[in-house]
């Protein structure tokens, strides 16, 4: 899941209103974070800037966010800890309260990955296809599909993907192009991104046209992949979707004349959000996942296979559909 700069600013403002704060969560340690910053060996004695880096567990705050996997959801709280539910379908060993702090997380199918406060990846859960064997390095964005994950390298913004180790689960969704991207999204069997020129680029499964965007689209600013479809936002917030093939449930047909700050494609449902406003969903509603609470106002949303979740300005999460909080 990706969060834009505008969203970050709004969340920071909301956090201040609710008594919190927003600071930079960067750190120079190479080791996974354990919440213990008293180890002098973790710092370079020659780095004069280390004395100015007050990046302890107590002072670490991040922008809260919500992410949905196939049959579970995770909430990244402002203290950097992830909380996932329901317990019976969430990935095992979720690093809650063990000192591993995140700036961003993404839920897949029985696994999840996150970017730690030192910009390194950490994944947990099932690993049958290598989906939890994340690469080393520093990254800015992370996204997860059914059996793979992808992230953008910090230095150049080029995508790196992992997983797909078994032939039956490899549709090319891990074959990332060597091009700079500003956004990236993975789902079941395909992955899509946005280039620096605002053009969409997709790789992986394309049985329903989900990896074949039109060549004459206007510049895009955000992209989200579903099972068999992909949706994106233009610069003015207009949603554009493609894919669905002959099995459309309406998830590729956004409401007329609608504009949003964020669009999220799920299994066979899509939702749009205006920050600080109500959620609008379209597509399949077989479990109520396309019927958000009509009195709720959200700052972030996520959509899974048959459920959706929204996060309010104060961090409270509400879910609807098959899996509720």
CSV table of C-alpha atoms in Angstrom, one decimal:
chain,number,residue,atom,x,y,z
A,1,UNK,CA,0.0,0.0,0.0
A,2,UNK,CA,1.3,3.4,-0.8
A,3,UNK,CA,0.6,6.6,0.9
A,4,UNK,CA,1.2,10.0,-0.8
A,5,UNK,CA,2.8,13.1,0.6
A,6,UNK,CA,-0.5,14.8,0.9
A,7,UNK,CA,-1.9,12.0,3.0
A,8,UNK,CA,1.2,12.1,5.2
A,9,UNK,CA,0.6,15.7,5.9
A,10,UNK,CA,-3.0,15.2,6.7
A,11,UNK,CA,-2.2,12.3,9.1
A,12,UNK,CA,0.5,14.4,10.8
A,13,UNK,CA,-2.0,17.2,11.3
A,14,UNK,CA,-4.6,14.7,12.7
A,15,UNK,CA,-2.0,13.3,15.0
A,16,UNK,CA,-1.1,16.7,16.3
A,17,UNK,CA,-4.8,17.4,16.9
A,18,UNK,CA,-5.1,14.2,18.9
A,19,UNK,CA,-2.0,14.9,21.0
A,20,UNK,CA,0.6,13.0,19.0
A,21,UNK,CA,3.5,14.0,16.8
A,22,UNK,CA,5.1,13.2,13.5
A,23,UNK,CA,8.8,12.9,13.1
A,24,UNK,CA,11.2,11.4,10.7
A,25,UNK,CA,11.7,7.7,11.5
A,26,UNK,CA,15.0,7.4,9.7
A,27,UNK,CA,18.0,5.5,11.2
A,28,UNK,CA,21.4,4.4,10.2
A,29,UNK,CA,21.6,1.0,11.8
A,30,UNK,CA,22.2,-1.9,9.6
A,31,UNK,CA,20.8,-4.5,12.0
A,32,UNK,CA,17.1,-5.2,12.5
A,33,UNK,CA,15.6,-2.8,15.1
A,34,UNK,CA,15.0,-4.3,18.5
A,35,UNK,CA,13.9,-1.1,20.2
A,36,UNK,CA,17.3,-0.9,22.1
A,37,UNK,CA,19.3,2.1,21.0
A,38,UNK,CA,21.7,2.0,23.9
A,39,UNK,CA,24.2,-0.3,22.0
A,40,UNK,CA,27.1,2.0,21.1
A,41,UNK,CA,28.4,-0.6,18.7
A,42,UNK,CA,25.4,0.1,16.4
A,43,UNK,CA,26.8,3.6,15.6
A,44,UNK,CA,29.8,4.6,13.7
A,45,UNK,CA,32.1,6.5,16.0
A,46,UNK,CA,33.3,8.6,13.1
A,47,UNK,CA,29.8,9.8,12.2
A,48,UNK,CA,29.4,13.1,13.9
A,49,UNK,CA,25.7,13.1,12.9
A,50,UNK,CA,25.0,10.1,15.2
A,51,UNK,CA,24.9,12.4,18.2
A,52,UNK,CA,22.1,14.4,16.6
A,53,UNK,CA,19.9,11.3,15.9
A,54,UNK,CA,17.5,11.1,18.7
A,55,UNK,CA,15.8,8.0,17.3
A,56,UNK,CA,14.8,6.0,20.3
A,57,UNK,CA,11.8,3.7,20.6
A,58,UNK,CA,10.1,6.2,22.9
A,59,UNK,CA,10.4,9.0,20.3
A,60,UNK,CA,9.6,7.0,17.2
A,61,UNK,CA,6.3,7.9,15.5
A,62,UNK,CA,5.1,7.0,12.1
A,63,UNK,CA,2.0,7.7,10.0
A,64,UNK,CA,-0.6,5.1,10.9
A,65,UNK,CA,-2.0,3.1,8.1
A,66,UNK,CA,-4.3,0.1,7.3
A,67,UNK,CA,-3.6,-2.7,4.9
A,68,UNK,CA,-5.7,-5.8,3.9
A,69,UNK,CA,-4.5,-9.2,2.8
A,70,UNK,CA,-6.5,-12.0,1.3
A,71,UNK,CA,-8.3,-12.9,4.5
A,72,UNK,CA,-6.9,-10.6,7.2
A,73,UNK,CA,-6.0,-7.0,7.8
A,74,UNK,CA,-3.2,-5.2,9.6
A,75,UNK,CA,-3.1,-1.8,11.3
A,76,UNK,CA,0.2,0.0,11.6
A,77,UNK,CA,-0.1,2.1,14.7
A,78,UNK,CA,1.7,5.4,15.2
A,79,UNK,CA,4.2,3.8,17.5
A,80,UNK,CA,5.4,1.6,14.6
A,81,UNK,CA,3.9,-1.7,15.8
A,82,UNK,CA,1.6,-3.8,13.5
A,83,UNK,CA,-1.6,-5.4,14.7
A,84,UNK,CA,-3.3,-8.0,12.6
A,85,UNK,CA,-6.6,-9.8,12.7
A,86,UNK,CA,-8.5,-12.2,12.7
A,87,UNK,CA,-6.0,-14.4,14.6
A,88,UNK,CA,-7.0,-17.6,12.8
A,89,UNK,CA,-6.1,-16.2,9.4
A,90,UNK,CA,-3.4,-13.7,10.1
A,91,UNK,CA,0.3,-14.7,9.4
A,92,UNK,CA,2.1,-16.3,12.3
A,93,UNK,CA,4.7,-14.4,14.3
A,94,UNK,CA,3.4,-10.9,13.7
A,95,UNK,CA,6.2,-8.8,15.3
A,96,UNK,CA,3.9,-6.9,17.7
A,97,UNK,CA,5.6,-5.6,20.8
A,98,UNK,CA,9.0,-7.2,20.1
A,99,UNK,CA,10.8,-4.0,19.2
A,100,UNK,CA,10.7,-4.2,15.4
A,101,UNK,CA,9.3,-0.9,14.3
A,102,UNK,CA,7.8,-0.2,10.9
A,103,UNK,CA,7.2,2.9,8.7
A,104,UNK,CA,5.0,1.0,6.3
A,105,UNK,CA,3.5,-2.5,6.0
A,106,UNK,CA,1.6,-4.5,3.3
A,107,UNK,CA,-0.5,-7.6,3.8
A,108,UNK,CA,-0.5,-10.5,1.3
A,109,UNK,CA,-1.9,-14.0,1.5
A,110,UNK,CA,-0.9,-15.5,4.9
A,111,UNK,CA,2.2,-13.3,5.0
A,112,UNK,CA,3.1,-9.6,5.3
A,113,UNK,CA,6.1,-7.4,4.7
A,114,UNK,CA,7.1,-4.0,6.1
A,115,UNK,CA,9.7,-1.3,5.8
A,116,UNK,CA,11.5,-0.9,9.1
A,117,UNK,CA,12.5,2.4,10.5
A,118,UNK,CA,16.0,1.9,9.0
A,119,UNK,CA,14.4,1.5,5.6
A,120,UNK,CA,15.2,-2.2,5.4
A,121,UNK,CA,12.6,-4.9,4.7
A,122,UNK,CA,11.1,-7.4,7.1
A,123,UNK,CA,8.6,-10.1,6.2
A,124,UNK,CA,6.8,-12.7,8.3
A,125,UNK,CA,4.2,-15.5,7.8
A,126,UNK,CA,4.2,-18.4,5.2
A,127,UNK,CA,7.1,-18.8,2.9
A,128,UNK,CA,6.3,-21.7,0.6
A,129,UNK,CA,7.1,-19.7,-2.5
A,130,UNK,CA,9.9,-17.6,-1.0
A,131,UNK,CA,7.5,-14.7,-0.4
A,132,UNK,CA,8.9,-14.0,3.0
A,133,UNK,CA,12.6,-14.2,1.9
A,134,UNK,CA,12.9,-10.5,1.3
A,135,UNK,CA,16.0,-9.0,-0.3
A,136,UNK,CA,18.5,-6.9,1.6
A,137,UNK,CA,19.0,-3.2,1.0
A,138,UNK,CA,17.0,0.0,1.7
A,139,UNK,CA,13.6,0.6,0.2
A,140,UNK,CA,10.9,3.3,0.1
A,141,UNK,CA,7.7,1.3,-0.7
A,142,UNK,CA,6.6,-2.3,-0.2
A,143,UNK,CA,3.6,-4.2,-1.6
A,144,UNK,CA,2.5,-7.8,-1.4
A,145,UNK,CA,0.5,-10.2,-3.6
A,146,UNK,CA,-0.6,-13.8,-3.1
A,147,UNK,CA,2.9,-15.4,-3.3
A,148,UNK,CA,5.2,-12.5,-4.0
A,149,UNK,CA,6.3,-9.1,-2.7
A,150,UNK,CA,7.8,-6.1,-4.4
A,151,UNK,CA,9.5,-2.9,-3.2
A,152,UNK,CA,11.1,0.2,-4.7
A,153,UNK,CA,14.8,0.6,-4.1
A,154,UNK,CA,15.6,3.7,-2.1
A,155,UNK,CA,18.4,5.1,-4.3
A,156,UNK,CA,16.8,5.0,-7.7
A,157,UNK,CA,13.2,3.9,-7.2
A,158,UNK,CA,13.6,0.7,-9.3
A,159,UNK,CA,11.4,-2.2,-8.4
A,160,UNK,CA,12.7,-5.4,-6.8
A,161,UNK,CA,10.4,-8.5,-6.5
A,162,UNK,CA,10.8,-11.8,-4.7
A,163,UNK,CA,8.8,-15.0,-4.2
A,164,UNK,CA,7.3,-16.9,-7.2
A,165,UNK,CA,9.7,-19.8,-6.6
A,166,UNK,CA,7.3,-22.5,-7.8
A,167,UNK,CA,6.3,-22.7,-11.4
A,168,UNK,CA,2.6,-23.0,-10.7
A,169,UNK,CA,2.7,-19.7,-8.9
A,170,UNK,CA,5.0,-17.8,-11.3
A,171,UNK,CA,3.1,-15.8,-13.9
A,172,UNK,CA,5.9,-13.3,-14.4
A,173,UNK,CA,4.7,-11.0,-11.5
A,174,UNK,CA,8.2,-11.1,-10.1
A,175,UNK,CA,9.9,-10.1,-13.3
A,176,UNK,CA,10.2,-6.4,-12.5
A,177,UNK,CA,11.3,-4.0,-15.2
A,178,UNK,CA,14.5,-2.0,-14.7
A,179,UNK,CA,12.8,1.4,-14.7
A,180,UNK,CA,12.3,4.1,-12.1
A,181,UNK,CA,8.8,4.0,-10.5
A,182,UNK,CA,6.9,6.4,-8.3
A,183,UNK,CA,4.3,3.9,-7.1
A,184,UNK,CA,3.9,0.1,-7.1
A,185,UNK,CA,1.1,-2.3,-6.3
A,186,UNK,CA,1.0,-6.2,-6.3
A,187,UNK,CA,-1.9,-8.5,-6.0
A,188,UNK,CA,-2.8,-12.1,-7.0
A,189,UNK,CA,-0.8,-12.8,-10.1
A,190,UNK,CA,0.3,-9.4,-11.4
A,191,UNK,CA,2.1,-6.2,-10.4
A,192,UNK,CA,1.8,-2.7,-11.7
A,193,UNK,CA,3.7,0.6,-11.2
A,194,UNK,CA,3.8,4.2,-12.4
A,195,UNK,CA,6.8,5.6,-14.2
A,196,UNK,CA,8.3,9.0,-13.5
A,197,UNK,CA,6.3,10.3,-16.6
A,198,UNK,CA,3.0,9.1,-15.0
A,199,UNK,CA,2.6,6.1,-17.3
A,200,UNK,CA,1.4,2.8,-16.0
A,201,UNK,CA,3.5,-0.3,-16.5
A,202,UNK,CA,2.4,-3.8,-15.5
A,203,UNK,CA,3.9,-7.3,-15.5
A,204,UNK,CA,2.7,-10.8,-14.7
A,205,UNK,CA,-0.7,-12.5,-15.3
A,206,UNK,CA,-2.9,-10.9,-18.0
A,207,UNK,CA,-5.7,-13.3,-18.6
A,208,UNK,CA,-8.3,-10.7,-17.9
A,209,UNK,CA,-6.4,-7.7,-19.3
A,210,UNK,CA,-5.3,-6.6,-15.8
A,211,UNK,CA,-1.7,-6.0,-17.0
A,212,UNK,CA,-2.7,-4.2,-20.3
A,213,UNK,CA,-3.6,-0.6,-19.6
A,214,UNK,CA,-4.5,1.6,-22.5
A,215,UNK,CA,-1.6,3.4,-24.2
A,216,UNK,CA,-3.4,6.8,-24.3
A,217,UNK,CA,-4.1,7.3,-20.6
A,218,UNK,CA,-3.4,10.7,-19.0
A,219,UNK,CA,-0.6,10.9,-16.4
A,220,UNK,CA,-1.3,8.8,-13.3
A,221,UNK,CA,-0.4,9.5,-9.7
A,222,UNK,CA,-1.5,6.4,-7.8
A,223,UNK,CA,-2.1,2.7,-8.8
A,224,UNK,CA,-3.7,-0.3,-7.1
A,225,UNK,CA,-4.1,-3.9,-8.3
A,226,UNK,CA,-6.9,-6.4,-7.6
A,227,UNK,CA,-7.3,-10.0,-8.5
A,228,UNK,CA,-8.3,-9.5,-12.1
A,229,UNK,CA,-8.2,-5.8,-12.5
A,230,UNK,CA,-6.2,-2.6,-11.9
A,231,UNK,CA,-7.3,0.9,-11.0
A,232,UNK,CA,-5.4,4.2,-10.9
A,233,UNK,CA,-6.0,7.9,-10.3
A,234,UNK,CA,-5.3,10.7,-12.7
A,235,UNK,CA,-3.8,14.0,-11.6
A,236,UNK,CA,-7.2,15.4,-10.9
A,237,UNK,CA,-8.3,12.3,-8.9
A,238,UNK,CA,-10.4,10.6,-11.6
A,239,UNK,CA,-10.3,6.8,-11.2
A,240,UNK,CA,-9.5,4.7,-14.3
A,241,UNK,CA,-9.7,0.9,-14.2
A,242,UNK,CA,-8.8,-1.9,-16.6
A,243,UNK,CA,-9.0,-5.7,-16.7
A,244,UNK,CA,-12.0,-7.7,-15.5
A,245,UNK,CA,-12.3,-9.5,-18.8
A,246,UNK,CA,-15.6,-11.4,-19.1
A,247,UNK,CA,-16.0,-12.0,-15.4
A,248,UNK,CA,-16.7,-8.4,-14.4
A,249,UNK,CA,-18.5,-7.8,-11.1
A,250,UNK,CA,-18.5,-4.0,-11.7
A,251,UNK,CA,-15.1,-3.5,-10.1
A,252,UNK,CA,-13.8,-1.9,-13.2
A,253,UNK,CA,-16.7,0.7,-13.5
A,254,UNK,CA,-16.3,3.5,-11.0
A,255,UNK,CA,-19.2,5.9,-10.5
A,256,UNK,CA,-19.5,8.7,-13.1
A,257,UNK,CA,-17.9,12.0,-12.4
A,258,UNK,CA,-16.2,10.8,-9.2
A,259,UNK,CA,-12.9,12.0,-7.9
A,260,UNK,CA,-10.8,10.6,-5.1
A,261,UNK,CA,-7.6,11.0,-3.2
A,262,UNK,CA,-6.9,7.3,-3.1
A,263,UNK,CA,-8.3,4.3,-4.9
A,264,UNK,CA,-7.9,0.7,-3.7
A,265,UNK,CA,-8.6,-2.4,-5.8
A,266,UNK,CA,-9.4,-5.6,-3.9
A,267,UNK,CA,-10.5,-9.1,-4.9
A,268,UNK,CA,-13.5,-8.2,-7.0
A,269,UNK,CA,-14.3,-4.9,-5.3
A,270,UNK,CA,-12.9,-1.4,-5.6
A,271,UNK,CA,-13.2,1.5,-3.2
A,272,UNK,CA,-12.3,5.2,-3.4
A,273,UNK,CA,-11.6,7.7,-0.7
A,274,UNK,CA,-11.6,11.4,-0.3
A,275,UNK,CA,-9.4,12.1,2.8
A,276,UNK,CA,-11.6,13.0,5.8
A,277,UNK,CA,-14.7,11.9,3.9
A,278,UNK,CA,-16.9,8.9,3.3
A,279,UNK,CA,-15.8,5.8,1.3
A,280,UNK,CA,-17.4,4.9,-2.0
A,281,UNK,CA,-17.1,1.3,-3.3
A,282,UNK,CA,-18.1,-0.5,-6.5
A,283,UNK,CA,-18.1,-4.1,-7.7
A,284,UNK,CA,-19.1,-7.3,-5.9
A,285,UNK,CA,-20.9,-6.9,-2.6
A,286,UNK,CA,-21.5,-10.6,-1.9
A,287,UNK,CA,-20.3,-10.2,1.7
A,288,UNK,CA,-21.1,-6.6,2.2
A,289,UNK,CA,-17.5,-5.4,1.3
A,290,UNK,CA,-18.9,-2.8,-1.1
A,291,UNK,CA,-21.2,-1.3,1.6
A,292,UNK,CA,-19.1,0.9,4.0
A,293,UNK,CA,-20.7,2.4,7.1
A,294,UNK,CA,-22.6,5.4,5.8
A,295,UNK,CA,-21.8,7.6,8.8
A,296,UNK,CA,-18.1,7.0,9.0
A,297,UNK,CA,-15.4,9.4,7.9
A,298,UNK,CA,-12.0,7.9,7.1
A,299,UNK,CA,-8.4,8.9,6.5
A,300,UNK,CA,-7.2,5.6,5.0
A,301,UNK,CA,-8.8,2.5,3.5
A,302,UNK,CA,-7.8,-1.0,2.4
A,303,UNK,CA,-9.7,-3.7,0.5
A,304,UNK,CA,-9.0,-7.5,0.7
A,305,UNK,CA,-10.7,-10.4,-1.0
A,306,UNK,CA,-14.1,-10.1,0.6
A,307,UNK,CA,-13.6,-7.3,3.2
A,308,UNK,CA,-12.6,-3.7,3.4
A,309,UNK,CA,-11.3,-1.5,6.3
A,310,UNK,CA,-11.2,2.2,7.0
A,311,UNK,CA,-9.1,4.1,9.5
A,312,UNK,CA,-10.4,7.3,11.2
A,313,UNK,CA,-8.3,10.4,11.9
A,314,UNK,CA,-7.6,9.2,15.5
A,315,UNK,CA,-6.4,5.8,14.4
A,316,UNK,CA,-9.6,3.8,15.1
A,317,UNK,CA,-10.2,1.1,12.5
A,318,UNK,CA,-13.6,-0.2,11.3
A,319,UNK,CA,-13.9,-3.1,8.9
A,320,UNK,CA,-16.9,-4.4,6.9
A,321,UNK,CA,-17.6,-7.5,4.8
A,322,UNK,CA,-16.5,-11.1,5.6
A,323,UNK,CA,-13.8,-10.2,8.1
A,324,UNK,CA,-14.6,-7.5,10.7
A,325,UNK,CA,-12.6,-6.1,13.6
